[in-house]
PDB file of C-alpha atoms in Angstrom:
ATOM      1  CA  MET A   1     -37.500 292.692 231.572  1.00  0.00           C
ATOM      2  CA  LYS A   2     -38.886 289.257 230.105  1.00  0.00           C
ATOM      3  CA  LYS A   3     -42.311 290.821 231.059  1.00  0.00           C
ATOM      4  CA  GLU A   4     -41.803 293.721 228.691  1.00  0.00           C
ATOM      5  CA  ILE A   5     -40.644 291.717 226.155  1.00  0.00           C
ATOM      6  CA  LEU A   6     -43.485 289.325 226.366  1.00  0.00           C
ATOM      7  CA  GLY A   7     -45.896 292.291 226.593  1.00  0.00           C
ATOM      8  CA  ILE A   8     -44.622 293.706 223.350  1.00  0.00           C
ATOM      9  CA  MET A   9     -44.830 290.256 221.691  1.00  0.00           C
ATOM     10  CA  PHE A  10     -48.398 290.102 222.963  1.00  0.00           C
ATOM     11  CA  ASP A  11     -49.296 293.332 221.892  1.00  0.00           C
ATOM     12  CA  CYS A  12     -47.976 293.022 218.418  1.00  0.00           C
ATOM     13  CA  ALA A  13     -49.736 289.579 218.025  1.00  0.00           C
ATOM     14  CA  GLN A  14     -53.226 291.148 218.640  1.00  0.00           C
ATOM     15  CA  VAL A  15     -52.862 293.941 216.027  1.00  0.00           C
ATOM     16  CA  SER A  16     -51.227 291.088 213.379  1.00  0.00           C
ATOM     17  CA  THR A  17     -52.864 291.002 210.459  1.00  0.00           C
ATOM     18  CA  SER A  18     -52.593 287.154 210.396  1.00  0.00           C
ATOM     19  CA  HIS A  19     -56.072 285.400 211.187  1.00  0.00           C
ATOM     20  CA  ALA A  20     -54.620 283.082 213.448  1.00  0.00           C
ATOM     21  CA  LEU A  21     -51.913 284.933 215.921  1.00  0.00           C
ATOM     22  CA  PRO A  22     -54.681 287.289 217.436  1.00  0.00           C
ATOM     23  CA  LYS A  23     -57.252 284.474 217.754  1.00  0.00           C
ATOM     24  CA  ILE A  24     -54.244 282.748 219.591  1.00  0.00           C
ATOM     25  CA  VAL A  25     -53.607 285.484 221.963  1.00  0.00           C
ATOM     26  CA  THR A  26     -57.227 286.747 222.841  1.00  0.00           C
ATOM     27  CA  ASN A  27     -59.303 283.513 222.506  1.00  0.00           C
ATOM     28  CA  LYS A  28     -59.558 281.765 226.240  1.00  0.00           C
ATOM     29  CA  ASN A  29     -60.842 278.624 225.171  1.00  0.00           C
ATOM     30  CA  TRP A  30     -58.011 276.314 225.136  1.00  0.00           C
ATOM     31  CA  PHE A  31     -59.452 274.023 222.718  1.00  0.00           C
ATOM     32  CA  ILE A  32     -60.003 277.169 219.988  1.00  0.00           C
ATOM     33  CA  LYS A  33     -56.391 277.818 220.625  1.00  0.00           C
ATOM     34  CA  ALA A  34     -55.224 274.785 219.792  1.00  0.00           C
ATOM     35  CA  LEU A  35     -57.194 274.464 216.779  1.00  0.00           C
ATOM     36  CA  TRP A  36     -55.688 278.017 215.899  1.00  0.00           C
ATOM     37  CA  ILE A  37     -52.041 277.085 216.486  1.00  0.00           C
ATOM     38  CA  ILE A  38     -52.355 273.768 214.569  1.00  0.00           C
ATOM     39  CA  SER A  39     -54.190 275.605 211.748  1.00  0.00           C
ATOM     40  CA  LEU A  40     -51.171 278.103 211.551  1.00  0.00           C
ATOM     41  CA  LEU A  41     -48.695 275.493 212.039  1.00  0.00           C
ATOM     42  CA  VAL A  42     -50.205 273.393 209.125  1.00  0.00           C
ATOM     43  CA  SER A  43     -50.228 276.436 206.340  1.00  0.00           C
ATOM     44  CA  SER A  44     -46.819 277.315 207.703  1.00  0.00           C
ATOM     45  CA  ALA A  45     -45.774 274.320 206.801  1.00  0.00           C
ATOM     46  CA  TYR A  46     -47.161 274.087 203.575  1.00  0.00           C
ATOM     47  CA  CYS A  47     -46.005 277.529 202.683  1.00  0.00           C
ATOM     48  CA  ILE A  48     -42.423 276.795 203.366  1.00  0.00           C
ATOM     49  CA  TYR A  49     -42.914 273.689 201.303  1.00  0.00           C
ATOM     50  CA  ASN A  50     -43.892 275.281 198.435  1.00  0.00           C
ATOM     51  CA  LEU A  51     -41.476 277.973 198.312  1.00  0.00           C
ATOM     52  CA  ASN A  52     -39.356 275.973 198.600  1.00  0.00           C
ATOM     53  CA  LYS A  53     -40.445 274.049 195.865  1.00  0.00           C
ATOM     54  CA  SER A  54     -40.782 277.001 193.520  1.00  0.00           C
ATOM     55  CA  PHE A  55     -36.857 277.964 194.218  1.00  0.00           C
ATOM     56  CA  LEU A  56     -35.626 274.505 193.352  1.00  0.00           C
ATOM     57  CA  TYR A  57     -37.458 274.494 190.165  1.00  0.00           C
ATOM     58  CA  PHE A  58     -36.143 278.041 189.319  1.00  0.00           C
ATOM     59  CA  PHE A  59     -32.726 277.462 190.207  1.00  0.00           C
ATOM     60  CA  ASN A  60     -32.807 273.931 187.993  1.00  0.00           C
ATOM     61  CA  TYR A  61     -33.277 276.436 185.120  1.00  0.00           C
ATOM     62  CA  GLU A  62     -35.555 273.914 183.017  1.00  0.00           C
ATOM     63  CA  SER A  63     -37.254 274.851 180.110  1.00  0.00           C
ATOM     64  CA  ILE A  64     -39.974 273.051 178.049  1.00  0.00           C
ATOM     65  CA  THR A  65     -39.369 272.766 174.073  1.00  0.00           C
ATOM     66  CA  LEU A  66     -42.534 272.249 171.731  1.00  0.00           C
ATOM     67  CA  ILE A  67     -41.723 270.597 168.592  1.00  0.00           C
ATOM     68  CA  GLU A  68     -44.612 270.294 165.959  1.00  0.00           C
ATOM     69  CA  THR A  69     -43.735 268.263 162.636  1.00  0.00           C
ATOM     70  CA  HIS A  70     -45.854 269.615 159.464  1.00  0.00           C
ATOM     71  CA  ARG A  71     -46.225 267.238 156.532  1.00  0.00           C
ATOM     72  CA  LEU A  72     -45.576 269.964 153.419  1.00  0.00           C
ATOM     73  CA  LYS A  73     -47.144 268.375 150.041  1.00  0.00           C
ATOM     74  CA  SER A  74     -43.815 269.999 148.586  1.00  0.00           C
ATOM     75  CA  ILE A  75     -41.029 272.304 149.006  1.00  0.00           C
ATOM     76  CA  GLN A  76     -39.150 274.565 146.886  1.00  0.00           C
ATOM     77  CA  PHE A  77     -36.099 273.146 145.217  1.00  0.00           C
ATOM     78  CA  PRO A  78     -33.213 275.091 145.455  1.00  0.00           C
ATOM     79  CA  THR A  79     -31.186 276.785 141.981  1.00  0.00           C
ATOM     80  CA  VAL A  80     -28.487 274.826 140.978  1.00  0.00           C
ATOM     81  CA  THR A  81     -25.053 276.612 139.667  1.00  0.00           C
ATOM     82  CA  PHE A  82     -22.625 274.971 137.866  1.00  0.00           C
ATOM     83  CA  CYS A  83     -19.234 276.243 136.457  1.00  0.00           C
ATOM     84  CA  SER A  84     -16.029 274.573 134.686  1.00  0.00           C
ATOM     85  CA  LYS A  85     -13.037 274.723 137.161  1.00  0.00           C
ATOM     86  CA  ASN A  86     -11.059 276.025 134.015  1.00  0.00           C
ATOM     87  CA  PRO A  87     -12.630 279.502 132.740  1.00  0.00           C
ATOM     88  CA  PHE A  88     -10.941 279.072 129.420  1.00  0.00           C
ATOM     89  CA  ASN A  89     -11.508 276.566 126.843  1.00  0.00           C
ATOM     90  CA  PRO A  90      -8.478 275.165 125.221  1.00  0.00           C
ATOM     91  CA  LEU A  91      -9.589 274.560 121.969  1.00  0.00           C
ATOM     92  CA  LYS A  92     -10.903 278.059 121.748  1.00  0.00           C
ATOM     93  CA  LEU A  93      -7.339 279.344 123.183  1.00  0.00           C
ATOM     94  CA  LYS A  94      -5.901 278.076 120.016  1.00  0.00           C
ATOM     95  CA  ASN A  95      -7.290 281.091 118.276  1.00  0.00           C
ATOM     96  CA  TYR A  96      -6.378 283.465 121.308  1.00  0.00           C
ATOM     97  CA  GLN A  97      -4.880 286.009 119.206  1.00  0.00           C
ATOM     98  CA  ASN A  98      -7.678 285.979 117.113  1.00  0.00           C
ATOM     99  CA  ILE A  99     -10.198 286.469 119.453  1.00  0.00           C
ATOM    100  CA  SER A 100      -8.913 289.272 121.190  1.00  0.00           C
ATOM    101  CA  LYS A 101      -9.237 291.255 118.287  1.00  0.00           C
ATOM    102  CA  LYS A 102     -12.900 291.067 118.128  1.00  0.00           C
ATOM    103  CA  ILE A 103     -12.911 293.088 121.677  1.00  0.00           C
ATOM    104  CA  ASN A 104     -12.154 296.567 121.126  1.00  0.00           C
ATOM    105  CA  GLN A 105     -11.541 297.213 125.109  1.00  0.00           C
ATOM    106  CA  ILE A 106      -8.406 294.994 124.763  1.00  0.00           C
ATOM    107  CA  LYS A 107      -7.583 295.239 121.135  1.00  0.00           C
ATOM    108  CA  SER A 108      -4.750 298.210 121.991  1.00  0.00           C
ATOM    109  CA  TYR A 109      -3.153 296.501 124.783  1.00  0.00           C
ATOM    110  CA  LEU A 110      -2.751 293.004 122.683  1.00  0.00           C
ATOM    111  CA  ASN A 111      -1.482 294.210 119.820  1.00  0.00           C
ATOM    112  CA  GLU A 112       1.490 295.814 121.273  1.00  0.00           C
ATOM    113  CA  GLY A 113       3.557 292.458 121.377  1.00  0.00           C
ATOM    114  CA  ASN A 114       2.959 289.261 121.105  1.00  0.00           C
ATOM    115  CA  LEU A 115       1.242 287.364 124.372  1.00  0.00           C
ATOM    116  CA  SER A 116       1.769 284.349 124.844  1.00  0.00           C
ATOM    117  CA  ILE A 117      -1.731 281.897 125.875  1.00  0.00           C
ATOM    118  CA  LEU A 118      -0.323 282.269 130.107  1.00  0.00           C
ATOM    119  CA  GLN A 119       0.410 286.049 129.521  1.00  0.00           C
ATOM    120  CA  PHE A 120      -3.511 285.996 127.903  1.00  0.00           C
ATOM    121  CA  MET A 121      -5.489 284.526 130.510  1.00  0.00           C
ATOM    122  CA  THR A 122      -3.932 286.393 132.985  1.00  0.00           C
ATOM    123  CA  TYR A 123      -4.759 289.509 131.677  1.00  0.00           C
ATOM    124  CA  VAL A 124      -8.635 288.604 131.045  1.00  0.00           C
ATOM    125  CA  GLN A 125      -9.048 286.890 134.484  1.00  0.00           C
ATOM    126  CA  GLN A 126      -7.685 289.848 135.893  1.00  0.00           C
ATOM    127  CA  GLU A 127      -9.769 292.125 134.145  1.00  0.00           C
ATOM    128  CA  SER A 128     -12.442 290.526 134.345  1.00  0.00           C
ATOM    129  CA  LEU A 129     -12.701 289.917 138.150  1.00  0.00           C
ATOM    130  CA  GLN A 130     -12.379 294.039 138.507  1.00  0.00           C
ATOM    131  CA  ASN A 131     -14.900 294.791 135.705  1.00  0.00           C
ATOM    132  CA  VAL A 132     -17.014 291.335 135.064  1.00  0.00           C
ATOM    133  CA  ILE A 133     -20.021 293.002 133.308  1.00  0.00           C
ATOM    134  CA  GLU A 134     -17.733 295.116 130.370  1.00  0.00           C
ATOM    135  CA  TYR A 135     -15.596 291.523 130.155  1.00  0.00           C
ATOM    136  CA  LYS A 136     -18.237 288.933 129.966  1.00  0.00           C
ATOM    137  CA  GLU A 137     -17.851 288.794 125.946  1.00  0.00           C
ATOM    138  CA  LEU A 138     -14.282 288.254 126.389  1.00  0.00           C
ATOM    139  CA  LEU A 139     -15.288 285.454 128.633  1.00  0.00           C
ATOM    140  CA  ASN A 140     -18.397 284.251 126.251  1.00  0.00           C
ATOM    141  CA  TYR A 141     -15.223 283.894 123.729  1.00  0.00           C
ATOM    142  CA  VAL A 142     -12.805 281.738 125.485  1.00  0.00           C
ATOM    143  CA  GLY A 143     -14.890 280.408 127.821  1.00  0.00           C
ATOM    144  CA  TYR A 144     -16.879 277.047 127.929  1.00  0.00           C
ATOM    145  CA  GLU A 145     -20.674 276.866 126.898  1.00  0.00           C
ATOM    146  CA  LEU A 146     -23.273 275.097 127.828  1.00  0.00           C
ATOM    147  CA  ASN A 147     -23.551 272.499 124.992  1.00  0.00           C
ATOM    148  CA  ASP A 148     -19.855 272.062 125.853  1.00  0.00           C
ATOM    149  CA  ILE A 149     -20.318 271.011 129.563  1.00  0.00           C
ATOM    150  CA  LEU A 150     -23.576 269.829 129.853  1.00  0.00           C
ATOM    151  CA  ILE A 151     -23.826 266.344 128.369  1.00  0.00           C
ATOM    152  CA  ASP A 152     -27.633 265.094 129.777  1.00  0.00           C
ATOM    153  CA  CYS A 153     -30.091 266.101 132.173  1.00  0.00           C
ATOM    154  CA  ARG A 154     -33.055 264.941 134.017  1.00  0.00           C
ATOM    155  CA  PHE A 155     -35.536 266.570 136.562  1.00  0.00           C
ATOM    156  CA  GLY A 156     -37.612 263.592 138.005  1.00  0.00           C
ATOM    157  CA  ASP A 157     -38.538 262.061 134.737  1.00  0.00           C
ATOM    158  CA  VAL A 158     -38.617 264.967 132.489  1.00  0.00           C
ATOM    159  CA  VAL A 159     -35.580 265.514 130.420  1.00  0.00           C
ATOM    160  CA  CYS A 160     -34.291 269.230 130.581  1.00  0.00           C
ATOM    161  CA  ASP A 161     -33.319 270.604 127.915  1.00  0.00           C
ATOM    162  CA  ARG A 162     -31.171 274.197 127.028  1.00  0.00           C
ATOM    163  CA  SER A 163     -33.931 276.300 127.786  1.00  0.00           C
ATOM    164  CA  ASN A 164     -34.467 275.200 131.462  1.00  0.00           C
ATOM    165  CA  PHE A 165     -31.097 276.929 132.414  1.00  0.00           C
ATOM    166  CA  VAL A 166     -29.544 280.385 132.155  1.00  0.00           C
ATOM    167  CA  ASN A 167     -26.274 282.026 132.070  1.00  0.00           C
ATOM    168  CA  LEU A 168     -24.439 283.549 134.878  1.00  0.00           C
ATOM    169  CA  THR A 169     -21.005 284.993 134.452  1.00  0.00           C
ATOM    170  CA  ASN A 170     -18.676 284.371 137.634  1.00  0.00           C
ATOM    171  CA  PRO A 171     -15.373 286.263 137.838  1.00  0.00           C
ATOM    172  CA  LYS A 172     -13.446 283.165 139.025  1.00  0.00           C
ATOM    173  CA  PHE A 173     -15.065 280.425 136.593  1.00  0.00           C
ATOM    174  CA  GLY A 174     -16.360 282.635 133.871  1.00  0.00           C
ATOM    175  CA  ASN A 175     -19.430 280.946 132.262  1.00  0.00           C
ATOM    176  CA  CYS A 176     -21.493 279.569 135.010  1.00  0.00           C
ATOM    177  CA  PHE A 177     -25.245 278.004 134.054  1.00  0.00           C
ATOM    178  CA  GLN A 178     -28.284 277.769 136.373  1.00  0.00           C
ATOM    179  CA  PHE A 179     -31.237 275.393 136.684  1.00  0.00           C
ATOM    180  CA  ASN A 180     -34.171 276.546 138.315  1.00  0.00           C
ATOM    181  CA  SER A 181     -33.256 280.295 138.641  1.00  0.00           C
ATOM    182  CA  GLY A 182     -36.776 281.171 137.945  1.00  0.00           C
ATOM    183  CA  LYS A 183     -35.819 282.329 134.373  1.00  0.00           C
ATOM    184  CA  PHE A 184     -35.753 280.613 130.668  1.00  0.00           C
ATOM    185  CA  LEU A 185     -32.608 281.061 128.592  1.00  0.00           C
ATOM    186  CA  ASN A 186     -34.912 283.816 126.792  1.00  0.00           C
ATOM    187  CA  GLY A 187     -34.770 285.596 129.907  1.00  0.00           C
ATOM    188  CA  SER A 188     -38.286 285.315 130.532  1.00  0.00           C
ATOM    189  CA  LYS A 189     -40.047 284.231 133.599  1.00  0.00           C
ATOM    190  CA  THR A 190     -41.373 280.662 135.256  1.00  0.00           C
ATOM    191  CA  ASP A 191     -42.187 279.483 138.401  1.00  0.00           C
ATOM    192  CA  LEU A 192     -39.709 277.268 140.365  1.00  0.00           C
ATOM    193  CA  LYS A 193     -39.869 273.850 140.401  1.00  0.00           C
ATOM    194  CA  GLN A 194     -41.683 272.009 143.456  1.00  0.00           C
ATOM    195  CA  SER A 195     -39.922 268.891 145.140  1.00  0.00           C
ATOM    196  CA  LYS A 196     -42.493 266.561 146.202  1.00  0.00           C
ATOM    197  CA  ALA A 197     -41.050 263.360 147.291  1.00  0.00           C
ATOM    198  CA  PRO A 198     -37.335 262.901 148.280  1.00  0.00           C
ATOM    199  CA  GLY A 199     -34.687 260.497 146.682  1.00  0.00           C
ATOM    200  CA  ILE A 200     -32.460 260.560 144.060  1.00  0.00           C
ATOM    201  CA  SER A 201     -35.009 259.576 141.442  1.00  0.00           C
ATOM    202  CA  THR A 202     -37.083 262.720 142.150  1.00  0.00           C
ATOM    203  CA  GLY A 203     -34.486 265.083 141.964  1.00  0.00           C
ATOM    204  CA  LEU A 204     -31.996 266.800 139.597  1.00  0.00           C
ATOM    205  CA  LYS A 205     -29.396 264.238 138.038  1.00  0.00           C
ATOM    206  CA  LEU A 206     -26.960 265.571 135.507  1.00  0.00           C
ATOM    207  CA  VAL A 207     -24.424 264.609 133.630  1.00  0.00           C
ATOM    208  CA  LEU A 208     -21.473 267.258 133.117  1.00  0.00           C
ATOM    209  CA  PHE A 209     -18.383 266.938 130.787  1.00  0.00           C
ATOM    210  CA  GLY A 210     -15.116 267.972 133.188  1.00  0.00           C
ATOM    211  CA  GLY A 211     -13.172 269.668 130.431  1.00  0.00           C
ATOM    212  CA  PHE A 212     -10.467 269.406 127.799  1.00  0.00           C
ATOM    213  CA  SER A 213      -6.873 268.538 128.755  1.00  0.00           C
ATOM    214  CA  SER A 214      -4.128 271.326 127.907  1.00  0.00           C
ATOM    215  CA  SER A 215      -0.123 270.839 128.413  1.00  0.00           C
ATOM    216  CA  GLU A 216      -0.020 274.486 128.466  1.00  0.00           C
ATOM    217  CA  ILE A 217      -2.943 275.271 131.428  1.00  0.00           C
ATOM    218  CA  ASP A 218      -3.130 272.174 133.146  1.00  0.00           C
ATOM    219  CA  LEU A 219      -0.553 273.202 135.455  1.00  0.00           C
ATOM    220  CA  PHE A 220      -2.241 276.756 136.118  1.00  0.00           C
ATOM    221  CA  TYR A 221      -6.292 275.075 136.521  1.00  0.00           C
ATOM    222  CA  SER A 222      -7.578 272.461 137.065  1.00  0.00           C
ATOM    223  CA  LYS A 223     -10.141 270.327 135.141  1.00  0.00           C
ATOM    224  CA  GLY A 224     -13.762 269.569 136.734  1.00  0.00           C
ATOM    225  CA  VAL A 225     -16.864 271.015 137.470  1.00  0.00           C
ATOM    226  CA  GLN A 226     -18.122 273.485 140.677  1.00  0.00           C
ATOM    227  CA  ILE A 227     -20.964 272.916 141.706  1.00  0.00           C
ATOM    228  CA  PHE A 228     -23.231 275.381 143.787  1.00  0.00           C
ATOM    229  CA  VAL A 229     -26.541 274.465 145.664  1.00  0.00           C
ATOM    230  CA  HIS A 230     -28.185 277.391 146.791  1.00  0.00           C
ATOM    231  CA  ASN A 231     -31.636 279.715 147.249  1.00  0.00           C
ATOM    232  CA  SER A 232     -32.965 281.498 143.701  1.00  0.00           C
ATOM    233  CA  SER A 233     -32.453 284.565 145.459  1.00  0.00           C
ATOM    234  CA  THR A 234     -28.609 284.319 146.270  1.00  0.00           C
ATOM    235  CA  LEU A 235     -25.820 284.480 143.648  1.00  0.00           C
ATOM    236  CA  PRO A 236     -23.010 281.900 143.906  1.00  0.00           C
ATOM    237  CA  TYR A 237     -19.347 283.223 144.790  1.00  0.00           C
ATOM    238  CA  ALA A 238     -16.747 281.056 144.734  1.00  0.00           C
ATOM    239  CA  ASP A 239     -15.010 283.025 147.558  1.00  0.00           C
TER     240      ASP A 239
END
């Protein structure tokens, strides 16, 4: 039985595609046999070593991250939008009944009875949320204007003026104003501003008025300014 098994192994070794096994089996010179055996053992050990190394490297799940740093001469400065947290200017609301007569869309509704300031503000905000374009004129009548909020503006060492801002109507805050929107106040296009160095001295500096106090509406609307810093291609929404 053993001789049959050895005979099968001998025959398999003779026809093996490995270079070493046929040489070891068929060669009658023991010195050459020894050289082939040593070569087979060394090559097998080296193969096993590399396979083991490859498996260990693969199952470690190592990754190589390449980080490159590029120094830019300038980057696009973001668009800055600011709004008064109170969409209603208390000084203008003193004449809210006269203001309402100028707006044909709500004239019939308001003339039905004497509305309080709170009822008037609630109606205006509800209607403007549903159709901000139609009630944009009304928000302009009762809201803050740019001259009411903007006290001082500087971009770097350059003084900003009113033409650097555009008006934007926000359903929640009413009149908002954008700096570096890519447009002038008259609607003409302009290039977006670039920032060439970091720091406060080279950025945008604004001095803004937070709003008037009013005993009638301070319980419903807070004073202050909401500021959005965003890309020029996006619109700021409070929600």
